[in-house]
mmCIF file of C-alpha atoms in Angstrom:
data_model
loop_
_atom_site.group_PDB
_atom_site.id
_atom_site.type_symbol
_atom_site.label_atom_id
_atom_site.label_comp_id
_atom_site.label_asym_id
_atom_site.label_seq_id
_atom_site.Cartn_x
_atom_site.Cartn_y
_atom_site.Cartn_z
ATOM 1 C CA UNK A 212 110.985 102.159 110.009
ATOM 2 C CA UNK A 213 108.494 99.874 111.508
ATOM 3 C CA UNK A 214 104.711 101.280 110.911
ATOM 4 C CA UNK A 215 102.621 101.042 113.865
ATOM 5 C CA UNK A 216 100.121 99.479 115.321
ATOM 6 C CA UNK A 217 96.588 100.082 117.351
ATOM 7 C CA UNK A 218 98.063 103.875 117.560
ATOM 8 C CA UNK A 219 101.386 103.087 118.817
ATOM 9 C CA UNK A 220 103.818 106.204 118.366
ATOM 10 C CA UNK A 221 107.059 106.007 117.659
ATOM 11 C CA UNK A 222 109.686 108.674 116.020
ATOM 12 C CA UNK A 223 109.806 108.871 112.545
ATOM 13 C CA UNK A 224 113.644 108.254 111.303
ATOM 14 C CA UNK A 225 114.705 110.821 109.664
ATOM 15 C CA UNK A 226 112.922 113.658 111.344
ATOM 16 C CA UNK A 227 111.123 114.953 108.499
ATOM 17 C CA UNK A 228 111.890 118.855 107.159
ATOM 18 C CA UNK A 229 108.727 119.163 105.536
ATOM 19 C CA UNK A 230 104.835 117.909 106.616
ATOM 20 C CA UNK A 231 102.355 117.945 104.203
ATOM 21 C CA UNK A 232 98.537 118.180 105.460
ATOM 22 C CA UNK A 233 94.902 117.068 104.057
ATOM 23 C CA UNK A 234 92.229 119.282 104.862
ATOM 24 C CA UNK A 235 88.901 117.320 104.478
ATOM 25 C CA UNK A 236 88.410 115.401 107.998
ATOM 26 C CA UNK A 237 92.478 115.500 108.394
ATOM 27 C CA UNK A 238 92.103 119.392 109.912
ATOM 28 C CA UNK A 239 88.519 120.177 109.089
ATOM 29 C CA UNK A 240 86.008 117.642 110.370
ATOM 30 C CA UNK A 241 84.178 117.429 106.853
ATOM 31 C CA UNK A 242 82.256 114.191 107.665
ATOM 32 C CA UNK A 243 80.122 116.320 110.558
ATOM 33 C CA UNK A 244 79.273 119.394 108.050
ATOM 34 C CA UNK A 245 78.209 116.556 105.721
ATOM 35 C CA UNK A 246 75.956 115.031 108.271
ATOM 36 C CA UNK A 247 74.724 119.041 109.904
ATOM 37 C CA UNK A 248 74.220 120.027 105.798
ATOM 38 C CA UNK A 249 72.327 116.776 105.445
ATOM 39 C CA UNK A 250 70.146 116.857 108.203
ATOM 40 C CA UNK A 251 69.473 120.883 107.369
ATOM 41 C CA UNK A 252 68.329 119.510 103.810
ATOM 42 C CA UNK A 253 66.072 116.681 104.783
ATOM 43 C CA UNK A 254 64.107 118.395 108.136
ATOM 44 C CA UNK A 255 61.674 119.861 106.388
ATOM 45 C CA UNK A 256 59.990 116.525 104.595
ATOM 46 C CA UNK A 257 59.762 114.633 107.605
ATOM 47 C CA UNK A 258 57.519 115.165 110.421
ATOM 48 C CA UNK A 259 58.867 111.954 112.706
ATOM 49 C CA UNK A 260 62.124 112.744 114.445
ATOM 50 C CA UNK A 261 62.871 108.961 113.768
ATOM 51 C CA UNK A 262 62.115 108.320 110.146
ATOM 52 C CA UNK A 263 64.150 111.339 109.333
ATOM 53 C CA UNK A 264 67.022 110.260 111.439
ATOM 54 C CA UNK A 265 66.854 107.110 109.307
ATOM 55 C CA UNK A 266 66.776 108.483 106.376
ATOM 56 C CA UNK A 267 69.511 110.004 107.511
ATOM 57 C CA UNK A 268 71.913 107.275 108.510
ATOM 58 C CA UNK A 269 70.930 105.659 104.933
ATOM 59 C CA UNK A 270 71.952 108.881 103.305
ATOM 60 C CA UNK A 271 75.156 109.202 104.944
ATOM 61 C CA UNK A 272 76.234 105.417 104.266
ATOM 62 C CA UNK A 273 76.795 105.994 100.438
ATOM 63 C CA UNK A 274 80.480 107.417 99.933
ATOM 64 C CA UNK A 275 79.700 110.328 97.827
ATOM 65 C CA UNK A 276 78.988 113.773 100.047
ATOM 66 C CA UNK A 277 77.230 115.224 96.245
ATOM 67 C CA UNK A 278 73.399 114.757 96.513
ATOM 68 C CA UNK A 279 73.339 112.221 93.533
ATOM 69 C CA UNK A 280 71.910 109.375 95.926
ATOM 70 C CA UNK A 281 69.276 111.909 97.379
ATOM 71 C CA UNK A 282 66.130 111.077 94.854
ATOM 72 C CA UNK A 283 67.106 107.049 95.361
ATOM 73 C CA UNK A 284 67.549 107.316 99.395
ATOM 74 C CA UNK A 285 64.242 110.027 100.078
ATOM 75 C CA UNK A 286 62.243 107.497 97.431
ATOM 76 C CA UNK A 287 63.261 104.409 99.903
ATOM 77 C CA UNK A 288 61.534 106.914 103.126
ATOM 78 C CA UNK A 289 58.750 107.866 101.513
ATOM 79 C CA UNK A 290 59.405 111.117 99.912
ATOM 80 C CA UNK A 291 58.908 111.367 96.178
ATOM 81 C CA UNK A 292 57.810 114.141 94.896
ATOM 82 C CA UNK A 293 60.272 115.545 92.690
ATOM 83 C CA UNK A 294 59.959 119.130 93.568
ATOM 84 C CA UNK A 295 60.283 117.522 96.986
ATOM 85 C CA UNK A 296 63.656 116.125 95.487
ATOM 86 C CA UNK A 297 64.553 119.171 93.976
ATOM 87 C CA UNK A 298 63.892 121.554 97.281
ATOM 88 C CA UNK A 299 65.958 118.840 99.380
ATOM 89 C CA UNK A 300 69.245 119.377 96.835
ATOM 90 C CA UNK A 301 68.796 122.995 96.686
ATOM 91 C CA UNK A 302 68.551 123.555 100.798
ATOM 92 C CA UNK A 303 72.232 121.082 100.589
ATOM 93 C CA UNK A 304 73.302 123.049 98.120
ATOM 94 C CA UNK A 305 72.602 126.480 99.338
ATOM 95 C CA UNK A 306 74.342 125.416 102.523
ATOM 96 C CA UNK A 307 77.223 124.369 101.568
ATOM 97 C CA UNK A 308 79.810 124.984 104.221
ATOM 98 C CA UNK A 309 77.255 124.625 107.465
ATOM 99 C CA UNK A 310 78.253 122.992 110.403
ATOM 100 C CA UNK A 311 81.953 123.304 108.962
ATOM 101 C CA UNK A 312 84.925 124.120 111.287
ATOM 102 C CA UNK A 313 88.525 122.763 112.549
ATOM 103 C CA UNK A 314 89.064 120.142 115.150
ATOM 104 C CA UNK A 315 90.235 121.619 118.414
ATOM 105 C CA UNK A 316 93.856 120.395 118.288
ATOM 106 C CA UNK A 317 93.932 121.223 114.143
ATOM 107 C CA UNK A 318 95.918 125.054 114.923
ATOM 108 C CA UNK A 319 97.614 123.882 117.771
ATOM 109 C CA UNK A 320 99.069 120.965 116.212
ATOM 110 C CA UNK A 321 100.058 122.616 112.245
ATOM 111 C CA UNK A 322 101.772 125.397 114.637
ATOM 112 C CA UNK A 323 103.463 123.490 116.855
ATOM 113 C CA UNK A 324 105.679 121.448 113.795
ATOM 114 C CA UNK A 325 105.987 124.819 111.644
ATOM 115 C CA UNK A 326 107.831 125.319 114.610
ATOM 116 C CA UNK A 327 110.402 122.399 113.522
ATOM 117 C CA UNK A 328 109.938 121.542 110.075
ATOM 118 C CA UNK A 329 108.705 123.144 106.975
ATOM 119 C CA UNK A 330 104.647 122.821 106.671
ATOM 120 C CA UNK A 331 102.550 123.044 103.516
ATOM 121 C CA UNK A 332 98.489 121.316 102.681
ATOM 122 C CA UNK A 333 97.345 119.761 99.249
ATOM 123 C CA UNK A 334 93.811 119.300 99.014
ATOM 124 C CA UNK A 335 91.420 117.760 97.088
ATOM 125 C CA UNK A 336 88.076 119.622 95.241
ATOM 126 C CA UNK A 337 87.299 122.174 92.856
ATOM 127 C CA UNK A 338 89.001 125.855 93.704
ATOM 128 C CA UNK A 339 85.707 126.804 93.902
ATOM 129 C CA UNK A 340 84.773 125.241 96.983
ATOM 130 C CA UNK A 341 88.182 124.599 98.286
ATOM 131 C CA UNK A 342 89.526 128.099 98.683
ATOM 132 C CA UNK A 343 86.410 129.872 100.490
ATOM 133 C CA UNK A 344 86.579 126.945 102.690
ATOM 134 C CA UNK A 345 90.522 127.611 103.159
ATOM 135 C CA UNK A 346 89.272 131.197 103.978
ATOM 136 C CA UNK A 347 86.393 130.430 106.053
ATOM 137 C CA UNK A 348 88.495 128.357 108.538
ATOM 138 C CA UNK A 349 90.609 131.340 108.529
ATOM 139 C CA UNK A 350 93.650 128.805 108.331
ATOM 140 C CA UNK A 351 95.482 129.780 104.771
ATOM 141 C CA UNK A 352 98.221 132.108 106.955
ATOM 142 C CA UNK A 353 99.645 128.807 108.206
ATOM 143 C CA UNK A 354 100.260 127.304 105.412
ATOM 144 C CA UNK A 355 102.947 128.871 102.944
ATOM 145 C CA UNK A 356 102.107 126.567 100.432
ATOM 146 C CA UNK A 357 98.536 125.047 99.331
ATOM 147 C CA UNK A 358 98.471 122.936 96.219
ATOM 148 C CA UNK A 359 94.500 122.195 95.245
ATOM 149 C CA UNK A 360 94.015 119.897 93.217
ATOM 150 C CA UNK A 361 91.489 121.880 90.935
ATOM 151 C CA UNK A 362 93.814 124.051 90.484
ATOM 152 C CA UNK A 363 96.726 122.206 89.581
ATOM 153 C CA UNK A 364 95.108 120.098 87.578
ATOM 154 C CA UNK A 365 96.219 116.230 88.886
ATOM 155 C CA UNK A 366 93.863 114.967 91.923
ATOM 156 C CA UNK A 367 95.157 112.753 94.573
ATOM 157 C CA UNK A 368 96.050 109.427 94.562
ATOM 158 C CA UNK A 369 98.615 110.916 91.234
ATOM 159 C CA UNK A 370 101.462 111.384 92.994
ATOM 160 C CA UNK A 371 102.198 114.439 90.366
ATOM 161 C CA UNK A 372 100.120 117.104 93.349
ATOM 162 C CA UNK A 373 102.623 115.864 96.083
ATOM 163 C CA UNK A 374 105.744 116.552 93.635
ATOM 164 C CA UNK A 375 104.290 120.244 93.297
ATOM 165 C CA UNK A 376 104.225 121.303 97.070
ATOM 166 C CA UNK A 377 107.829 119.313 97.095
ATOM 167 C CA UNK A 378 108.846 121.385 94.510
ATOM 168 C CA UNK A 379 107.429 124.197 95.898
ATOM 169 C CA UNK A 380 108.763 123.781 99.411
ATOM 170 C CA UNK A 381 112.762 122.261 98.212
ATOM 171 C CA UNK A 382 112.415 119.604 100.131
ATOM 172 C CA UNK A 383 113.142 115.903 98.699
ATOM 173 C CA UNK A 384 110.554 113.116 98.946
ATOM 174 C CA UNK A 385 112.063 110.891 101.109
ATOM 175 C CA UNK A 386 112.784 113.945 103.491
ATOM 176 C CA UNK A 387 108.922 114.787 104.016
ATOM 177 C CA UNK A 388 105.916 112.980 105.586
ATOM 178 C CA UNK A 389 102.204 113.159 104.430
ATOM 179 C CA UNK A 390 99.448 113.168 106.997
ATOM 180 C CA UNK A 391 96.031 112.443 105.660
ATOM 181 C CA UNK A 392 92.608 110.058 106.348
ATOM 182 C CA UNK A 393 91.970 108.802 103.037
ATOM 183 C CA UNK A 394 93.371 104.894 102.348
ATOM 184 C CA UNK A 395 92.390 105.333 98.864
ATOM 185 C CA UNK A 396 93.818 108.915 97.993
ATOM 186 C CA UNK A 397 96.162 109.950 100.729
ATOM 187 C CA UNK A 398 98.829 107.160 101.557
ATOM 188 C CA UNK A 399 99.412 105.203 97.885
ATOM 189 C CA UNK A 400 99.484 108.893 97.180
ATOM 190 C CA UNK A 401 102.319 109.745 99.696
ATOM 191 C CA UNK A 402 103.478 106.222 99.050
ATOM 192 C CA UNK A 403 103.674 106.486 95.472
ATOM 193 C CA UNK A 404 105.806 110.009 95.771
ATOM 194 C CA UNK A 405 108.092 108.637 97.172
ATOM 195 C CA UNK A 406 107.315 110.688 100.397
ATOM 196 C CA UNK A 407 105.904 108.615 104.395
ATOM 197 C CA UNK A 408 102.279 108.775 105.008
ATOM 198 C CA UNK A 409 100.766 108.889 108.745
ATOM 199 C CA UNK A 410 97.189 107.766 108.739
ATOM 200 C CA UNK A 411 95.121 109.904 110.877
ATOM 201 C CA UNK A 412 92.511 107.016 111.682
ATOM 202 C CA UNK A 413 89.445 108.820 114.317
ATOM 203 C CA UNK A 414 87.430 106.522 113.263
ATOM 204 C CA UNK A 415 89.762 103.316 114.387
ATOM 205 C CA UNK A 416 88.599 101.436 111.537
ATOM 206 C CA UNK A 417 91.302 98.561 110.220
ATOM 207 C CA UNK A 418 93.520 98.974 107.919
ATOM 208 C CA UNK A 419 91.844 98.087 104.203
ATOM 209 C CA UNK A 420 94.836 96.509 102.508
ATOM 210 C CA UNK A 421 97.416 97.497 99.939
ATOM 211 C CA UNK A 422 100.771 99.063 101.553
ATOM 212 C CA UNK A 423 100.805 100.485 105.391
ATOM 213 C CA UNK A 424 100.654 104.101 106.014
ATOM 214 C CA UNK A 425 104.423 104.727 107.731
ATOM 215 C CA UNK A 426 102.384 105.077 110.976
ATOM 216 C CA UNK A 427 98.554 105.656 112.308
ATOM 217 C CA UNK A 428 97.694 108.133 114.578
ATOM 218 C CA UNK A 429 94.024 108.634 116.086
ATOM 219 C CA UNK A 430 93.903 112.581 116.583
ATOM 220 C CA UNK A 431 96.121 115.259 115.467
ATOM 221 C CA UNK A 432 98.188 115.319 118.842
ATOM 222 C CA UNK A 433 99.910 112.369 118.091
ATOM 223 C CA UNK A 434 101.233 113.750 115.369
ATOM 224 C CA UNK A 435 103.970 115.671 117.606
ATOM 225 C CA UNK A 436 106.132 112.836 119.163
ATOM 226 C CA UNK A 437 106.394 111.153 115.557
ATOM 227 C CA UNK A 438 108.096 114.487 114.510
ATOM 228 C CA UNK A 439 109.359 116.487 116.846
ATOM 229 C CA UNK A 440 112.914 114.167 117.487
ATOM 230 C CA UNK A 441 114.618 115.824 121.136
ATOM 231 C CA UNK A 442 112.944 119.040 120.042
ATOM 232 C CA UNK A 443 110.967 119.820 122.908
ATOM 233 C CA UNK A 444 107.592 119.529 121.175
#
């Protein structure tokens, strides 16, 4: 099967019997929520909006979504008092799900796919963070199987976590597809498990290298013609 390029989509063959979804930045806008949380945490310590925006932008450049880099970022922008840094961290942690929401097309796509294939979810993260997130988003009922790395004891890109979902849903890897946003965890993990991988690339970044995804989409709605065959999705 020829991978798609530059957002062009073509039906996956064979048509999948199972479509597994990532959660963060695939179904829900975790990046947007992280930005909202960072702004909420930083705001009390910056009188000037331009300095606040620069500090927030610097914090968002770090790949981690934790608060380990806050002291360094804050110090570089004039906030050096340890008590203030601790206050920022506390404010960031206390409102963990601020701004978290599903992408507008998420449930529409999941429900449409579920009419023609089995669906499930595989998500990295501690169970005490991911389970409340799933409850907050009111999506548990849409997925017969949800595998959380903190519960399973294995994390993407380990193919073992994908195999857990495949076994629970009784589908062989060759008839399954994984949809996720991460070139480091989602695409290589699915391929290692013998599955096909659809990369949702909302920011339209270039593929960083390694085995390419079987398809690239820029919004979830573009998944529907990939998996629909002649079944009218």
